[in-house]
Structures are given as C-alpha cells and as structure tokens.
Coordinates of C-alpha atoms in Angstrom, one line a residue:
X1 CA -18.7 -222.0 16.3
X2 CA -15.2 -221.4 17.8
X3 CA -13.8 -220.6 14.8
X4 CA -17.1 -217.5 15.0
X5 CA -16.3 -216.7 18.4
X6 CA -12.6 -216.2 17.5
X7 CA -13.3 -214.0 14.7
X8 CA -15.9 -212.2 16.6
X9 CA -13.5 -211.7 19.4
X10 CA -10.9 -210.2 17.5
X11 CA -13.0 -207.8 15.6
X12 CA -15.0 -206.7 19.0
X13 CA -12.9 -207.7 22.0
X14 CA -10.0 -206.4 20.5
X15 CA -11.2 -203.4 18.4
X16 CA -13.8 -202.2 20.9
X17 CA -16.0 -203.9 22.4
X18 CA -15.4 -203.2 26.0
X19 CA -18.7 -204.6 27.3
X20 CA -18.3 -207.9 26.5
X21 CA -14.4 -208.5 27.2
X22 CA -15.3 -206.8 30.8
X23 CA -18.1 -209.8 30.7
X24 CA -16.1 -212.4 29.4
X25 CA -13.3 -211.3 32.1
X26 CA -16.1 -210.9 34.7
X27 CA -17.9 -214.8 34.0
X28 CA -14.4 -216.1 34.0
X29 CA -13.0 -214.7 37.0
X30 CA -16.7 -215.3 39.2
X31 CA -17.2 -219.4 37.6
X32 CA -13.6 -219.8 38.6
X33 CA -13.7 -218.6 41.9
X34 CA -16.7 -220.6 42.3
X35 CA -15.2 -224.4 41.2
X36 CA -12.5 -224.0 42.8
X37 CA -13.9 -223.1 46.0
X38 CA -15.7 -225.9 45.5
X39 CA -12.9 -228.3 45.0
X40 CA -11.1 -226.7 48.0
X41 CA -13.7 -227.4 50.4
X42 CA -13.9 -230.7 48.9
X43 CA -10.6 -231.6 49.5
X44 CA -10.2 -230.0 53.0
X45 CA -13.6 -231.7 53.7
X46 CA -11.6 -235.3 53.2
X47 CA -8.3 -234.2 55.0
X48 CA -10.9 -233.0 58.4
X49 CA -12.7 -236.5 58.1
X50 CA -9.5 -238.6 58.1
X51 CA -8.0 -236.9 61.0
X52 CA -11.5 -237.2 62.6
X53 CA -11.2 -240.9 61.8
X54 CA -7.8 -241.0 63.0
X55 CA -8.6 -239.2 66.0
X56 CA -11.3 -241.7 67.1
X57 CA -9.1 -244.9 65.7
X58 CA -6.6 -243.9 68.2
X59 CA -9.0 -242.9 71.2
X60 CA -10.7 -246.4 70.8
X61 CA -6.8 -247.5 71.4
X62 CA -6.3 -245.1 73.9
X63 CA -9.4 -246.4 75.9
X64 CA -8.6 -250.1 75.2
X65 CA -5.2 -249.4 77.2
X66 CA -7.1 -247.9 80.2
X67 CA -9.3 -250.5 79.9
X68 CA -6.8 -253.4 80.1
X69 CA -5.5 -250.9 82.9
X70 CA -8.6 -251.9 85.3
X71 CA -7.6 -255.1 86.9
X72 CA -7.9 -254.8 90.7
X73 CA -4.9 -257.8 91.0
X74 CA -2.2 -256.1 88.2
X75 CA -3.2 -252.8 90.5
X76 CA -2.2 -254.3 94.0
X77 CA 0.8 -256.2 92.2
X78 CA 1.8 -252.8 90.6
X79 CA 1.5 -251.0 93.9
X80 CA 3.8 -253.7 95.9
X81 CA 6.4 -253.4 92.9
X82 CA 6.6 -249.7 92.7
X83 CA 9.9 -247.9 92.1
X84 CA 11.0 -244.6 92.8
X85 CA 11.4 -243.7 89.0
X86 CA 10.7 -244.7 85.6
X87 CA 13.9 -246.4 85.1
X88 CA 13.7 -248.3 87.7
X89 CA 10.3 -249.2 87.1
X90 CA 11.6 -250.0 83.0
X91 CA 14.4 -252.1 84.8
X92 CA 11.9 -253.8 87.1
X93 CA 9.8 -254.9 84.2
X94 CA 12.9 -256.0 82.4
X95 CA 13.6 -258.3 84.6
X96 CA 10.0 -259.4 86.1
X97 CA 9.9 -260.6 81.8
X98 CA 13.5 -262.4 81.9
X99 CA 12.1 -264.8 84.8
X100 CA 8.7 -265.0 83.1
X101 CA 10.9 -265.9 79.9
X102 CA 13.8 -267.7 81.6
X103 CA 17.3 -267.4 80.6
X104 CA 17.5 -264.8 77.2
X105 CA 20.2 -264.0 75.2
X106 CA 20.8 -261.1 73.3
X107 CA 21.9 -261.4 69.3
X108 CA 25.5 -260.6 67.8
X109 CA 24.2 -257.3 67.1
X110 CA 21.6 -256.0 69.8
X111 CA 23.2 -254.1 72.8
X112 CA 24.1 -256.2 75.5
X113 CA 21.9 -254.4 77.7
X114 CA 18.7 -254.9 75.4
X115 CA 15.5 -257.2 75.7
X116 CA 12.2 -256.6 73.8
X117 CA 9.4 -257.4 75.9
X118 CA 7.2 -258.6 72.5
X119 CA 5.9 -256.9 70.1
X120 CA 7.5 -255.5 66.5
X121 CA 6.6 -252.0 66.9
X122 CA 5.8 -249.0 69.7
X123 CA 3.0 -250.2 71.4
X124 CA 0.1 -248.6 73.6
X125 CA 1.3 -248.7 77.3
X126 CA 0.0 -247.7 80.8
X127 CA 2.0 -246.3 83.9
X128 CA 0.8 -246.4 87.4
X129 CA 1.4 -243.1 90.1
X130 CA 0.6 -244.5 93.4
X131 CA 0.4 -241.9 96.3
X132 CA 3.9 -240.6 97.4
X133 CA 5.4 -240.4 94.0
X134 CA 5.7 -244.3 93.3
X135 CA 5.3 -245.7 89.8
X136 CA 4.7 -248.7 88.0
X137 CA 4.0 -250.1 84.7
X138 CA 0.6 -251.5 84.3
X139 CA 0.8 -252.2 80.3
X140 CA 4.0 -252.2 79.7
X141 CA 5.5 -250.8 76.8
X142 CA 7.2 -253.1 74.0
X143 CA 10.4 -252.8 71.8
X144 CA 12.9 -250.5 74.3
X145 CA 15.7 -250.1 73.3
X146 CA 17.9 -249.7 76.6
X147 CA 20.0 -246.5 77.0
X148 CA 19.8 -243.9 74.8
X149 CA 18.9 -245.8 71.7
X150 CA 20.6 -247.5 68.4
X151 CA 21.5 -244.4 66.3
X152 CA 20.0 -246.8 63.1
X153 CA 16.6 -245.8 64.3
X154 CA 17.1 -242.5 63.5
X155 CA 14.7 -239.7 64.6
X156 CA 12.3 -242.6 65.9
X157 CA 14.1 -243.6 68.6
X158 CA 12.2 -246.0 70.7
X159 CA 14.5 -246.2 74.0
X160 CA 14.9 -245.6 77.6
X161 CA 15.1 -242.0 77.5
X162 CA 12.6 -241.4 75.8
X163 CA 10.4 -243.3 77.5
X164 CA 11.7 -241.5 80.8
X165 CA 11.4 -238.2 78.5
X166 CA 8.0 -239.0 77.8
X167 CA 6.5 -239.9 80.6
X168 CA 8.2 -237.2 82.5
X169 CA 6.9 -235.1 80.4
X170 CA 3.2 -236.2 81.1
X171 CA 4.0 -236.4 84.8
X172 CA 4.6 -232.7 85.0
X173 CA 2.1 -231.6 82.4
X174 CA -0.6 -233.4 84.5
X175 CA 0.5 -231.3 87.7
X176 CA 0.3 -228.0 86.0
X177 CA -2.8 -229.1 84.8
X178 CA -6.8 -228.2 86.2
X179 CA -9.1 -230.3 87.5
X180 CA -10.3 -232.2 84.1
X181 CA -6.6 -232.4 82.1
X182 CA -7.6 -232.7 78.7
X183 CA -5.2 -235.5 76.8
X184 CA -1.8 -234.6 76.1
X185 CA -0.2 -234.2 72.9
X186 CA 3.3 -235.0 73.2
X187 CA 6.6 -235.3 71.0
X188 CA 9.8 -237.1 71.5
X189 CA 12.6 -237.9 69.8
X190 CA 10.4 -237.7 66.6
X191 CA 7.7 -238.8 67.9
X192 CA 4.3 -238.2 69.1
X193 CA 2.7 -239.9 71.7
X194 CA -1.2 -238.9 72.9
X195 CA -1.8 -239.4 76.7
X196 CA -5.1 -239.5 79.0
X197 CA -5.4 -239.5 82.9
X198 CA -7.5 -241.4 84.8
X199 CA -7.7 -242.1 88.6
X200 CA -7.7 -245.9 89.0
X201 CA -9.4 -246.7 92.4
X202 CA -9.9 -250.5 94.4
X203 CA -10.2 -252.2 97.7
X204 CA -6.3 -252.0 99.6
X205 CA -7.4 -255.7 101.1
X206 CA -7.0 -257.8 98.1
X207 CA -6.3 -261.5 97.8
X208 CA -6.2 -263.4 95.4
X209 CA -8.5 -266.1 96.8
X210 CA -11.0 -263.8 97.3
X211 CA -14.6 -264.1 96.1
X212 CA -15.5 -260.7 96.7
X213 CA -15.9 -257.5 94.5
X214 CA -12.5 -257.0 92.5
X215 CA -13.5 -254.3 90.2
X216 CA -11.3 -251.6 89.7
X217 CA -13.1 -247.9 89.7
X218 CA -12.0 -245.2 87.3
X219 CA -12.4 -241.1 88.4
X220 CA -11.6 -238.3 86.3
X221 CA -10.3 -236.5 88.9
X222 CA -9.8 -236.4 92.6
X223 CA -6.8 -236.0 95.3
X224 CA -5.1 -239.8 96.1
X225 CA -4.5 -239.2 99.4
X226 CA -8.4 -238.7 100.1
X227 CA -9.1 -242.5 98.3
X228 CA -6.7 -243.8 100.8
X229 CA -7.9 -242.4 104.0
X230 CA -11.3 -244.3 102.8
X231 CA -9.2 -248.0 102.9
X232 CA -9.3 -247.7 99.0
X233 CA -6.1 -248.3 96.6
X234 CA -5.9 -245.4 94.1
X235 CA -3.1 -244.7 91.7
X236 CA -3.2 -242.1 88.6
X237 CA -3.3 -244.1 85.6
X238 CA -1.7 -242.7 82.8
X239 CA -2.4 -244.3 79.3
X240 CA -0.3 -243.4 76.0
X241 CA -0.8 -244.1 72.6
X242 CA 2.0 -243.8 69.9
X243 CA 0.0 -241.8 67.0
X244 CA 3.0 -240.8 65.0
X245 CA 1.8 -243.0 62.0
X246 CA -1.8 -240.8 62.3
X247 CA 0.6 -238.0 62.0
X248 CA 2.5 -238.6 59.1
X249 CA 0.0 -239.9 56.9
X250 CA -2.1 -236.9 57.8
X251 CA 0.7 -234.2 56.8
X252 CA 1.7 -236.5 53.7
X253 CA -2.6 -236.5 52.8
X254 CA -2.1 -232.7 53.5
X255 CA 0.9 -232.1 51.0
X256 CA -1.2 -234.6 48.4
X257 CA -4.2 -232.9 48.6
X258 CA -2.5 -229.4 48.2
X259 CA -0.8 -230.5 45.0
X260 CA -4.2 -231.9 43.8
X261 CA -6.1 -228.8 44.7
X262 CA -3.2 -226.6 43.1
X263 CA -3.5 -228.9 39.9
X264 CA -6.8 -229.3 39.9
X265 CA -7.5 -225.5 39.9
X266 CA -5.1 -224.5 37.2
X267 CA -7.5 -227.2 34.8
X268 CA -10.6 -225.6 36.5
X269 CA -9.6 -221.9 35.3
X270 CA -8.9 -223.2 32.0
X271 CA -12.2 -225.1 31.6
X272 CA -14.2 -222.2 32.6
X273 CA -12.2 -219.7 30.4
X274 CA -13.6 -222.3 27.4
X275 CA -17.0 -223.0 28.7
X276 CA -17.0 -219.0 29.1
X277 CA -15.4 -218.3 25.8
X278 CA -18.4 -221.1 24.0
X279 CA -21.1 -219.7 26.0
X280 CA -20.2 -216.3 25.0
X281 CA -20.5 -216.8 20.7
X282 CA -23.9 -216.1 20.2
X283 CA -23.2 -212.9 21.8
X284 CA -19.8 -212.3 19.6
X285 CA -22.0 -213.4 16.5
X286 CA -24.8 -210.3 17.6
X287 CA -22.0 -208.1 18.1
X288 CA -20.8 -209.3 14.1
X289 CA -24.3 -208.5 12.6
X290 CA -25.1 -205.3 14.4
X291 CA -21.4 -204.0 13.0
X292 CA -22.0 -205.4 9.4
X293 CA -25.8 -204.0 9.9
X294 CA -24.2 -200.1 10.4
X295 CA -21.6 -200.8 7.6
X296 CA -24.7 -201.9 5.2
X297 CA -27.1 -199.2 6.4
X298 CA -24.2 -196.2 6.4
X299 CA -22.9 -197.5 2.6
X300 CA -26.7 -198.0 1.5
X301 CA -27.8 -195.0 2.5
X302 CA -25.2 -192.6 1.7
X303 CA -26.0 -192.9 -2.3
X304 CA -30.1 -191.7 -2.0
X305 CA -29.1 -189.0 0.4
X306 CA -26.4 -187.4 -1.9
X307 CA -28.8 -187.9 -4.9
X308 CA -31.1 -186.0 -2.8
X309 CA -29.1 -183.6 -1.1
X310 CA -27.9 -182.7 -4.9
X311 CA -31.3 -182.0 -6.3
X312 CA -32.3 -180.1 -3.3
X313 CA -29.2 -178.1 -4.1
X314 CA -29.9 -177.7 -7.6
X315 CA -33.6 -176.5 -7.0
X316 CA -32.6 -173.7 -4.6
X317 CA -30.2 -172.6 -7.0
X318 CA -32.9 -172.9 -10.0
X319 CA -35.3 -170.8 -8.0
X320 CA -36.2 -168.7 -10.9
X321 CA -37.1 -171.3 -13.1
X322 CA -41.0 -172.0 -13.6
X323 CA -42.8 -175.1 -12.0
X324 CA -42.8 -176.9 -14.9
X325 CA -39.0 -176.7 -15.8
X326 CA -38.5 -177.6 -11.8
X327 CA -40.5 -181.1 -12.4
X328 CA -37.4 -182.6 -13.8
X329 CA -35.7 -181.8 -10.4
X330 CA -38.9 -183.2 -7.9
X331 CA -39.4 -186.0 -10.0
X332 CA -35.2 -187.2 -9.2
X333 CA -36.3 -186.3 -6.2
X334 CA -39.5 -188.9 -5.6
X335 CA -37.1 -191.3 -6.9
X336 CA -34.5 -190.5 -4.5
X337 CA -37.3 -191.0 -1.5
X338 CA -38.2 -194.5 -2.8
X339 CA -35.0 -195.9 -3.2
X340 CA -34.4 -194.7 0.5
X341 CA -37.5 -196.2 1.3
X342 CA -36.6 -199.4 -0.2
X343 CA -33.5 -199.7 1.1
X344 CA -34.6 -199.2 4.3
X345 CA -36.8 -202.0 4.1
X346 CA -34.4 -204.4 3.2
X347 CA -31.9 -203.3 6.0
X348 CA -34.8 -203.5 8.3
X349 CA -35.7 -207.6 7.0
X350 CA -31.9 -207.8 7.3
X351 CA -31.9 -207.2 11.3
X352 CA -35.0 -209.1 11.6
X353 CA -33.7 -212.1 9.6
X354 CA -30.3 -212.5 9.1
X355 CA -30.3 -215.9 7.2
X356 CA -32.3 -214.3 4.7
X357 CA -30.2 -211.0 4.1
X358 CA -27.3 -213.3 3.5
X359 CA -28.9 -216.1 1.0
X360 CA -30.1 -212.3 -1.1
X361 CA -26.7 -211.2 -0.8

C-alpha cells in the first residue's frame, strides 16, 4: 500500500497533481495542529493542578501556624516579653531556649554565636506586633543561623538577616497594604517565604489559674488600638511559610514538561504526516487509474479515428466515382465505427472495473 502511495505520489504530487499535495499539506498541517494542542493543554492542565495542590499543601501549613498561633497564655507571655525589634526578639528566644535546654555548647565547626532551636530544616513560624510597635515570636522559627549566615549554604541562607529581611519586609508590605492584605509573596536570600495577617485578639486579665474563657479571637482586619481601649489584648499575627521547595519543583515540572511537549510534538507531526500519507492511498491509487485510463483511451482511440479520418479523406477526393465503386470506402468506414465502438466499451468496463481491465490485459 505504501509502496502505491509512494509511486502514486511521485507520478501526481510531484508531476501535477496540485489538488491532492495542497490536501495532503492541508490534513497534515490541520491534524497536527490539532494533537498537539491537545497534548499542550494536557500537559499545562498537570503543571496548573500541581501548583493548585501545592498552593493548598502549603495554605493548610500556613493555617496550621496561625492556628498554633491562638493560645491566649503564649499571647500574654509574648506581649510581656516583647522587644523593640526582630533581633532582639531572635535573641530573646535564643536564650528563653538555652534556659529551657540548660547549658549548650556549640560544635568545632558551628559559629560560636549559633544555636538551633530544633528542627533540620526552615520551618513555618509566627511573629507577634503588639500595639506600639512591639514584637514577639509566637512559633518560633527553627535552624538560624546567627549573623549573616555560613557562606556553605549558599543562596539558601537561613540566618538572622534574613529573618530580620523577611519579616521586615512583611512589616512594611502589611502597612502599605488595604484593609483585607491579601498573603504576601516574598523572596530572600534565595528564598521564598508566603505570609498571611491575622489580628489575634484576647482578654488583657489573664492568669494562668483561671477557669474562665481563654480563647484567643482572630479578625481579618481592624485598628489595635481600638481592641485595647475595649480591655482586650490584640497583636497582628503574622504567619510565614517557607514554600521554596513548591517553587523549585514547580519551575523544574515546568522545564520537564516543556521538553516533553517539545518532544512529544515533533513525534506527533511525524505520526500524522504517516497516518495522513496511508489515509491518502486510495486517493493516489484513483489519481493512477484515471491517468492510465486517458493514456489507454487517447492510444486506443487514435488508430479508429485516423482509419476514419483517412477514408473520409479518400471519399471527398473520389467524389466522382459511382456509388458502387465508393462502397469499398463506407464499408472501411462501418468498420472503422465498430472498432471505436468496441473500444469504447472496453475503456468504459475498464473505469467501471478496474480488476477486470487488468486480469484482460
């Protein structure tokens, strides 16, 4: 069948037969278009649903932080150990852990100003802004390194400025912000942190041998000072999540997918150039047998039609001949007409059954 189409290419494509290469050309172009927009969507369809599913994996985290954030006595202990800054806050919490932990050491190799507070990797964390500027950590973040970070780390530098950096960062992006901040998207030193606000909001007279209510009340919005004028302790809770792995996979799943969908379409176009090229034989092999159908009927007919034209010829020129001596020349002629005749039959059963015209031949 190929080796048909092949031959019927050549002879029509090639020497002629516009119509079907501007088909073949046409069905190629149109089913290849067509698959590969398929696969396209098909793969971009995969990329959107694993960011989607990153996107809620690390809002469930970002909520579990503001939710470990609602504790009415880490609130009131937060709010009575507030420091001016962020490092002091960071240096607070270094050493609130060193007492929890009693005496630590550090290694050979660590700085002598490090100490992990737990934890192998950049955790979720929560910072507290109390009315007046006042901050404290409420889930505190793990693995900081102190100062400006161990150059080994590289462009994922987990240390104490960029924890300042970040959450400076928030701080200001959250007062330029409207009513209803949306959560931040931020990057530092490599990597990208995602942030939400919330307004945490108790009871100022807390103790701890309370029986009372000593739920903690979350507001998307609203001015601090106003909570306190009520006899209520609010702070603006600000909970990050570390979503630089999200990140990378998604771009690295981005580059794969692209390479897959560049590969993938290259086979496609070749596939449908075959398909198109199979599908397109029975129309080569009509092409064939119309051509050979012209040859046979121009070659056929040519020899009766100069036999005719000739005695035609020769009667005009025997005009003055009698009818009888003129028979000779009418009777080549009758024989001339049914020999035309004939062979138009047979090319006639040739078209209508091709098999057949081939086993005569």
């Amino acid at each position: 069948m190929s080796a048909v189409f092949n031959n019927g290419q050549k002879d029509g494509l090639t020497a002629g037969s516009g119509d079907l290469r501007a088909l073949r050309k046409r069905l190629w172009l149109r089913s290849s278009m067509l698959v590969c927009s398929i696969l396209v969507f098909a793969l971009a369809a995969a990329w959107v649903a694993s960011a989607f599913s990153a996107r809620d994996a690390n809002n469930v985290a970002l909520q579990n932080v503001m939710t470990d954030s609602l504790n009415r006595g880490s609130l009131m202990e937060a709010y009575e150990g507030a420091k001016p800054d962020v490092p002091q806050a960071f240096a607070s919490l270094i050493e609130s852990s060193k007492e929890e932990a009693g005496d630590w050491k550090p290694t050979a190799t660590a700085p002598d100003t490090y100490y992990s507070l737990s934890g192998p990797v950049q955790s979720p964390f929560s910072l507290a802004v109390f009315e007046g500027g006042s901050m404290a950590f409420l889930v505190p973040p793990h693995n900081v390194i102190s100062g400006d970070g161990d150059p080994l780390y590289g462009a994922f530098n987990w240390c104490e400025s960029a924890l300042e950096e970040l959450t400076n960062i928030a701080l200001s992006n959250r007062a330029d912000a409207g009513k209803r901040p949306k959560p931040q998207y931020i990057k530092v030193q490599g990597m990208t942190w995602k942030c939400a606000t919330e307004i945490a909001v108790t009871s100022s007279r807390y103790s701890k041998d309370a029986t009372g209510d000593s739920g903690v009340s979350l507001y998307s919005d609203g001015r601090l000072e106003g909570y306190e004028k009520d006899g209520y302790l609010a702070a603006r809770v600000y909970a990050f999540v570390d979503i630089t792995s999200s990140v990378i996979y998604l771009r690295r799943m981005a580059m794969f997918l692209a390479a897959v969908g560049v590969v993938g379409c290259a086979v496609l176009v070749l596939v449908c150039r075959k398909i198109i090229d199979r599908a397109l034989v029975p129309v080569a092999e009509s092409q064939a047998r119309q051509r050979e159908f012209l040859i046979k009927a121009s070659h056929e007919l040519k020899t009766p039609m100069a036999s005719l034209s000739s005695n035609l010829d020769a009667l005009v020129a025997n005009s003055a001949e009698t009818v009888a001596s003129q028979e000779r020349w009418t009777k080549n002629m009758r024989e001339d007409i049914d020999e035309l005749a004939d062979r138009t039959c047979k090319l006639l059963d040739l078209v209508a059954d091709p098999e057949r015209g081939d086993s005569k031949a």
